[in-house]
């Protein structure tokens, strides 16, 4: 039977990356996507210049990632977390989740990561009771553009954001999340900043929106 792109990406990780070395896993996936097949990982340009910087400066104890895909950004974030910090990542596609679990394990960051299979709309309201989350210090929105605004409002309603919580949203230019940008840039409850970059592994324009919840 035919393999899927995530399965071929995982094979490249097993072949090229060193077990227990998160940076080598990130490098193996970026090489696969540059040389073999494009895949919707945040990529090295947005990843190193924006995601890594925001994670490092936020120094978060509790992180939520919406949209795991193959675990590329999960590994990037987890490798930068302080000791005892936790990253919860939601993925609705079970095949992607199965690949991501193995990428995360190979990178050696599994003890920092809780991968939850299911819909963000279903699981965000359960974060406190199921995982003992109080609030998130950082949320990386990288799932479906039509869920960015809905899930942000849901996190507000569930009391999952506190003064200083950081929302970082991928793909606000391509594919774009116009309703999210309209809301977050005009809300008095957020201070937003756009970081211009390029769509992963291409020259197309993209960027991330960083928004700090003001409480
Ligand atoms: O659905 C997505 N979820 C999360 N991240 C994405 C992404 O980074 C993309 F580039 C794209 C993308 C896909 C096809 C294109 F032609 C352009 C961007 C999609 C997603
Ligand atoms: Mg993305």
Short mmCIF file of C-alpha atoms and ligand atoms in Angstrom, two decimals:
data_model
loop_
_atom_site.label_atom_id
_atom_site.label_comp_id
_atom_site.label_asym_id
_atom_site.label_seq_id
_atom_site.Cartn_x
_atom_site.Cartn_y
_atom_site.Cartn_z
CA UNK A 1 0.00 0.00 0.00
CA UNK A 2 1.07 3.60 -0.65
CA UNK A 3 2.80 5.48 2.14
CA UNK A 4 1.57 8.93 3.15
CA UNK A 5 3.67 12.11 3.20
CA UNK A 6 3.79 12.15 7.02
CA UNK A 7 5.00 8.52 6.96
CA UNK A 8 7.72 9.43 4.45
CA UNK A 9 8.68 12.41 6.64
CA UNK A 10 8.95 10.06 9.66
CA UNK A 11 11.14 7.65 7.63
CA UNK A 12 13.48 10.57 6.88
CA UNK A 13 13.68 11.39 10.61
CA UNK A 14 14.53 7.75 11.47
CA UNK A 15 17.13 7.66 8.68
CA UNK A 16 18.81 11.07 9.10
CA UNK A 17 18.24 12.28 12.69
CA UNK A 18 20.04 11.17 15.84
CA UNK A 19 17.72 9.70 18.46
CA UNK A 20 17.47 12.04 21.47
CA UNK A 21 18.70 15.05 19.54
CA UNK A 22 15.84 17.49 18.86
CA UNK A 23 17.91 19.79 16.64
CA UNK A 24 18.84 16.90 14.36
CA UNK A 25 15.13 15.97 14.06
CA UNK A 26 14.24 19.55 13.07
CA UNK A 27 17.11 19.59 10.56
CA UNK A 28 16.09 16.23 9.05
CA UNK A 29 12.50 17.40 8.53
CA UNK A 30 13.61 20.71 6.96
CA UNK A 31 15.96 18.84 4.60
CA UNK A 32 13.15 16.44 3.65
CA UNK A 33 10.82 19.36 2.92
CA UNK A 34 13.42 21.33 0.98
CA UNK A 35 14.77 18.40 -1.04
CA UNK A 36 11.93 15.89 -1.30
CA UNK A 37 8.39 17.00 -0.49
CA UNK A 38 6.83 20.23 0.78
CA UNK A 39 4.94 19.79 4.06
CA UNK A 40 3.11 22.31 6.26
CA UNK A 41 5.64 22.55 9.08
CA UNK A 42 6.29 26.09 10.32
CA UNK A 43 9.76 25.62 8.81
CA UNK A 44 13.21 26.93 9.63
CA UNK A 45 12.82 30.60 8.61
CA UNK A 46 9.66 31.27 10.63
CA UNK A 47 10.80 28.72 13.20
CA UNK A 48 14.21 30.13 14.02
CA UNK A 49 13.53 33.86 13.49
CA UNK A 50 10.12 34.06 15.15
CA UNK A 51 8.86 30.92 16.95
CA UNK A 52 12.11 30.11 18.78
CA UNK A 53 12.62 33.78 19.73
CA UNK A 54 9.11 34.15 21.17
CA UNK A 55 9.39 30.85 23.09
CA UNK A 56 12.79 31.82 24.51
CA UNK A 57 11.71 35.33 25.54
CA UNK A 58 8.41 34.06 27.04
CA UNK A 59 10.17 31.25 28.94
CA UNK A 60 6.77 29.53 29.36
CA UNK A 61 5.91 27.00 32.05
CA UNK A 62 2.71 25.92 30.30
CA UNK A 63 2.27 25.90 26.52
CA UNK A 64 -0.66 24.97 24.26
CA UNK A 65 -0.07 24.12 20.58
CA UNK A 66 -3.14 23.94 18.34
CA UNK A 67 -2.25 21.75 15.36
CA UNK A 68 0.52 19.18 15.86
CA UNK A 69 0.69 17.79 12.29
CA UNK A 70 3.97 15.79 12.34
CA UNK A 71 5.36 17.33 15.51
CA UNK A 72 7.98 19.63 13.93
CA UNK A 73 7.05 22.75 15.93
CA UNK A 74 6.26 20.57 18.94
CA UNK A 75 9.90 19.44 18.95
CA UNK A 76 11.17 23.01 18.32
CA UNK A 77 9.17 24.37 21.26
CA UNK A 78 9.81 21.46 23.64
CA UNK A 79 13.58 21.68 23.08
CA UNK A 80 13.50 25.30 24.34
CA UNK A 81 11.33 24.79 27.44
CA UNK A 82 12.70 25.20 30.96
CA UNK A 83 12.83 22.03 33.14
CA UNK A 84 9.38 20.82 34.35
CA UNK A 85 7.58 22.99 31.77
CA UNK A 86 4.76 21.23 29.91
CA UNK A 87 3.52 21.45 26.31
CA UNK A 88 0.01 20.24 25.42
CA UNK A 89 -0.49 19.79 21.68
CA UNK A 90 -3.86 19.08 20.00
CA UNK A 91 -4.19 17.18 16.70
CA UNK A 92 -7.54 16.07 15.25
CA UNK A 93 -6.12 13.80 12.50
CA UNK A 94 -5.24 10.39 14.04
CA UNK A 95 -2.78 9.47 11.26
CA UNK A 96 -0.86 12.72 11.77
CA UNK A 97 -0.98 12.19 15.55
CA UNK A 98 0.50 8.70 15.18
CA UNK A 99 3.44 10.08 13.17
CA UNK A 100 3.88 13.03 15.55
CA UNK A 101 4.12 10.72 18.59
CA UNK A 102 7.03 8.91 16.95
CA UNK A 103 8.78 12.14 15.87
CA UNK A 104 8.42 13.51 19.42
CA UNK A 105 9.73 10.24 20.90
CA UNK A 106 12.68 10.10 18.50
CA UNK A 107 13.62 13.66 19.46
CA UNK A 108 13.64 12.64 23.14
CA UNK A 109 11.18 15.31 24.28
CA UNK A 110 8.20 13.06 25.06
CA UNK A 111 8.28 13.73 28.80
CA UNK A 112 7.64 17.45 28.15
CA UNK A 113 4.80 16.85 25.70
CA UNK A 114 1.17 15.75 26.07
CA UNK A 115 -0.30 14.98 22.62
CA UNK A 116 -4.12 14.99 22.68
CA UNK A 117 -6.07 13.60 19.72
CA UNK A 118 -9.27 15.47 19.08
CA UNK A 119 -10.96 18.76 18.18
CA UNK A 120 -9.73 21.99 19.77
CA UNK A 121 -13.35 23.08 20.32
CA UNK A 122 -13.99 19.95 22.37
CA UNK A 123 -10.72 19.87 24.34
CA UNK A 124 -10.08 23.54 25.21
CA UNK A 125 -13.02 23.56 27.68
CA UNK A 126 -11.58 20.42 29.31
CA UNK A 127 -8.01 21.68 29.82
CA UNK A 128 -8.44 22.63 33.48
CA UNK A 129 -10.28 19.50 34.64
CA UNK A 130 -8.39 16.97 32.48
CA UNK A 131 -4.82 18.27 32.62
CA UNK A 132 -4.75 20.49 35.69
CA UNK A 133 -3.98 23.56 33.59
CA UNK A 134 -4.54 26.91 35.30
CA UNK A 135 -3.59 29.28 32.44
CA UNK A 136 -1.34 29.07 29.38
CA UNK A 137 1.78 31.26 29.20
CA UNK A 138 2.04 30.68 25.45
CA UNK A 139 -0.39 29.41 22.79
CA UNK A 140 0.88 28.54 19.29
CA UNK A 141 -2.06 28.63 16.83
CA UNK A 142 -1.15 26.50 13.83
CA UNK A 143 -4.25 24.44 13.07
CA UNK A 144 -7.15 25.44 10.82
CA UNK A 145 -7.37 29.17 10.01
CA UNK A 146 -11.15 29.13 10.50
CA UNK A 147 -10.65 28.00 14.12
CA UNK A 148 -8.15 30.69 15.21
CA UNK A 149 -10.79 33.25 16.27
CA UNK A 150 -13.28 30.71 17.65
CA UNK A 151 -10.62 29.03 19.78
CA UNK A 152 -9.19 32.34 21.02
CA UNK A 153 -12.64 33.41 22.24
CA UNK A 154 -13.10 29.95 23.76
CA UNK A 155 -9.80 30.24 25.67
CA UNK A 156 -10.90 33.65 26.98
CA UNK A 157 -14.27 32.26 28.09
CA UNK A 158 -12.62 29.26 29.80
CA UNK A 159 -10.28 31.55 31.76
CA UNK A 160 -7.21 29.94 30.18
CA UNK A 161 -5.43 33.26 29.52
CA UNK A 162 -3.93 35.55 32.13
CA UNK A 163 -2.31 39.00 31.94
CA UNK A 164 0.84 38.47 29.89
CA UNK A 165 -0.25 35.28 28.12
CA UNK A 166 1.17 35.24 24.58
CA UNK A 167 -0.73 34.06 21.49
CA UNK A 168 1.46 33.31 18.45
CA UNK A 169 -0.43 32.55 15.24
CA UNK A 170 1.16 31.01 12.13
CA UNK A 171 -0.05 31.67 8.54
CA UNK A 172 -1.84 34.95 9.15
CA UNK A 173 -0.93 35.94 5.55
CA UNK A 174 -0.93 32.54 3.80
CA UNK A 175 -3.40 30.86 3.92
CA UNK A 176 -4.51 33.86 6.04
CA UNK A 177 -6.82 34.35 9.03
CA UNK A 178 -8.55 37.68 8.34
CA UNK A 179 -11.29 37.42 10.96
CA UNK A 180 -8.70 36.53 13.63
CA UNK A 181 -6.46 39.49 12.67
CA UNK A 182 -9.42 41.88 12.58
CA UNK A 183 -10.47 40.81 16.09
CA UNK A 184 -7.08 40.59 17.77
CA UNK A 185 -5.69 43.85 16.31
CA UNK A 186 -8.76 45.85 17.32
CA UNK A 187 -9.37 44.34 20.75
CA UNK A 188 -8.34 46.50 23.72
CA UNK A 189 -7.54 43.23 25.52
CA UNK A 190 -4.53 42.46 23.30
CA UNK A 191 -1.31 44.14 22.21
CA UNK A 192 -0.43 42.70 18.78
CA UNK A 193 2.66 42.69 16.58
CA UNK A 194 3.09 41.25 13.07
CA UNK A 195 6.32 39.42 12.15
CA UNK A 196 6.71 39.31 8.37
CA UNK A 197 8.37 36.20 6.93
CA UNK A 198 7.86 33.63 4.17
CA UNK A 199 5.72 30.55 3.70
CA UNK A 200 7.71 27.51 4.78
CA UNK A 201 10.18 26.26 2.16
CA UNK A 202 9.01 28.87 -0.40
CA UNK A 203 9.49 32.53 -1.35
CA UNK A 204 5.80 33.32 -0.88
CA UNK A 205 4.91 35.91 1.73
CA UNK A 206 3.64 34.83 5.13
CA UNK A 207 4.04 35.90 8.74
CA UNK A 208 3.12 35.32 12.36
CA UNK A 209 1.01 37.52 14.64
CA UNK A 210 2.15 37.78 18.26
CA UNK A 211 -0.51 39.03 20.67
CA UNK A 212 -0.11 39.62 24.41
CA UNK A 213 -3.28 39.27 26.50
CA UNK A 214 -3.63 42.35 28.71
CA UNK A 215 -6.19 40.79 31.05
O1 LIG B 1 -3.71 24.04 7.32
C1 LIG B 1 -2.67 24.47 7.83
N1 LIG B 1 -2.49 24.35 9.17
C2 LIG B 1 -1.36 24.81 9.78
N2 LIG B 1 -0.33 25.36 9.12
C3 LIG B 1 -0.43 25.48 7.75
C4 LIG B 1 0.65 26.04 7.03
O2 LIG B 1 1.77 26.43 7.73
C5 LIG B 1 0.56 26.18 5.65
F1 LIG B 1 1.61 26.71 4.99
C6 LIG B 1 -0.59 25.78 4.94
C7 LIG B 1 -0.67 25.94 3.48
C8 LIG B 1 -1.19 24.91 2.70
C9 LIG B 1 -1.27 25.05 1.32
C10 LIG B 1 -0.83 26.23 0.72
F2 LIG B 1 -0.89 26.34 -0.62
C11 LIG B 1 -0.32 27.27 1.49
C12 LIG B 1 -0.23 27.13 2.87
C13 LIG B 1 -1.66 25.21 5.65
C14 LIG B 1 -1.59 25.06 7.06
MG1 LIG B 2 1.36 26.64 9.81
#
